[in-house]
Coordinates of C-alpha atoms in Angstrom, one line a residue:
X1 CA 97.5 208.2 98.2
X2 CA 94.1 209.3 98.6
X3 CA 92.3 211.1 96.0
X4 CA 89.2 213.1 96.0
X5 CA 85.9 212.2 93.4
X6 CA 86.7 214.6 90.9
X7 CA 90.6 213.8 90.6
X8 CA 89.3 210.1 90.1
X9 CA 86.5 211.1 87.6
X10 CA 89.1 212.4 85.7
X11 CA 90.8 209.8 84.9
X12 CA 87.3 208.4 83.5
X13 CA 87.9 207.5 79.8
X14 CA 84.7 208.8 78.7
X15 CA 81.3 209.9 80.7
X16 CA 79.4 206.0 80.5
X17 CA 82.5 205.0 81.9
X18 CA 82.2 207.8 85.1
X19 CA 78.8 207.1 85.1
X20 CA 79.2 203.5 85.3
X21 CA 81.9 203.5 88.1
X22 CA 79.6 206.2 90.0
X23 CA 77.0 203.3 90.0
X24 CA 79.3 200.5 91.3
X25 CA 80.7 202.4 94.1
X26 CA 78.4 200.7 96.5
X27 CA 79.4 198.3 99.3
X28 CA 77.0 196.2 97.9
X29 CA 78.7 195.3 94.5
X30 CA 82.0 194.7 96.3
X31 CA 82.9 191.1 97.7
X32 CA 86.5 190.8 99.2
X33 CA 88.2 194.1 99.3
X34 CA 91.4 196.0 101.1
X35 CA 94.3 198.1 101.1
X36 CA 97.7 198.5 101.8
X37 CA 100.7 200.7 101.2
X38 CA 101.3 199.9 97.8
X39 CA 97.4 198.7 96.7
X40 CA 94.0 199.1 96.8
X41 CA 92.0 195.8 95.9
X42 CA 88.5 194.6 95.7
X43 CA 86.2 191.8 93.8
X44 CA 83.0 192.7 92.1
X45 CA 80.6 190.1 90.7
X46 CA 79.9 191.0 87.1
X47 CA 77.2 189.0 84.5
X48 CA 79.7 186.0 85.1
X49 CA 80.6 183.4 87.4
X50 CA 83.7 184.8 88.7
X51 CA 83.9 188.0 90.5
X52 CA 85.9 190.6 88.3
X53 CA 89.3 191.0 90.2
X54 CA 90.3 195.0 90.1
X55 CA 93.3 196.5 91.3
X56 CA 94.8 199.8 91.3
X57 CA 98.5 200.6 91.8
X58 CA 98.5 203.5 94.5
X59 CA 102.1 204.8 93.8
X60 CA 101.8 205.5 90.3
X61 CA 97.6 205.2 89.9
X62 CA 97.6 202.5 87.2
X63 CA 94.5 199.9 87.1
X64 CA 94.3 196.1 86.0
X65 CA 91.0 194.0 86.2
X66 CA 90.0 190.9 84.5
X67 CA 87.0 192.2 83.4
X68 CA 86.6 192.3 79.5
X69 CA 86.9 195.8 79.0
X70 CA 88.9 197.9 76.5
X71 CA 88.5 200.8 78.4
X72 CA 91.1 202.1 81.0
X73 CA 90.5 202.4 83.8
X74 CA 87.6 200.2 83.6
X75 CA 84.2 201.3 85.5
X76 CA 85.3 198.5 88.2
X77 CA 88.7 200.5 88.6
X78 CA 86.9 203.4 88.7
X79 CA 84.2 201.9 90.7
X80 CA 86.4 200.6 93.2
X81 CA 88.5 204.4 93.5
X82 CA 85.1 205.9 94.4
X83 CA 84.1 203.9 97.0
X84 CA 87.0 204.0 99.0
X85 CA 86.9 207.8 98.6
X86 CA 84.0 207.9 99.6
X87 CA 83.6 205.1 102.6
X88 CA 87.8 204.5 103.7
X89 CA 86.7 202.6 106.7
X90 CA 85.2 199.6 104.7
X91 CA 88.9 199.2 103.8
X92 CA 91.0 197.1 105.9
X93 CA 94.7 197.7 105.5
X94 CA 96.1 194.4 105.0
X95 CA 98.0 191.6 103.1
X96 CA 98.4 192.1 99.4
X97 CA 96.3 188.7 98.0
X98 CA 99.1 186.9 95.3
X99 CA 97.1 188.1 92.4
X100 CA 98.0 191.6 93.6
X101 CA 101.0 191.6 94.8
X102 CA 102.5 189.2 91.9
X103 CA 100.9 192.2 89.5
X104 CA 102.4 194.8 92.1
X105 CA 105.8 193.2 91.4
X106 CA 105.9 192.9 88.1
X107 CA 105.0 196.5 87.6
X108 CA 107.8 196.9 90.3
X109 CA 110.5 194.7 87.8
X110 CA 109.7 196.6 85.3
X111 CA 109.9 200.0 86.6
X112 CA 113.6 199.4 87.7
X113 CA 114.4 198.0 84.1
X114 CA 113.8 201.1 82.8

């Protein structure tokens, strides 16, 4: 599912978040990134060691990221929706990484338990 900037800017908690995102959608920030069917990926290097490891579920737009923020989506989520929006062809379609698709099928699980 693709969507355009101002369907993802709406689902911006607040404006510093939309602002924030609108800043990190920039090759640039991104590390490893991709996209299948199911998933659109990527890994952003925040103020720690780790890269920040953001997801978004495409069937149901829903965002995870182990970044510390309280705020969903996060600006990485956000970040992340923008930039492929923007630039699709920096996204290969490809394999899920495990800490996707593990997350895509637990959301999966879940779904048909309810």
């Amino acid at each position: 599912m693709q969507l355009t900037e101002d369907q993802i800017y709406a689902l911006a908690p607040d404006e510093a978040s939309k602002k924030a995102g609108r800043d990190l959608a920039n090759p640039a920030k991104w590390g490893s990134k991709g996209i299948s069917e199911e998933a659109l990926w990527g890994e952003c290097q925040g103020s720690g060691s780790k890269p920040y490891q953001t997801q978004v579920d495409l069937g149901a737009i829903a965002f995870k990221c182990s970044c510390p923020s309280r705020k969903f989506p996060c600006k990485h989520g956000l970040g992340l929706m923008l930039l492929c929006a923007r630039q699709p062809g920096l996204f290969a379609k490809s394999t899920m990484p495990a800490w996707v698709s593990d997350w895509i099928n637990k959301r999966a699980e879940k779904e048909e338990k309810s």
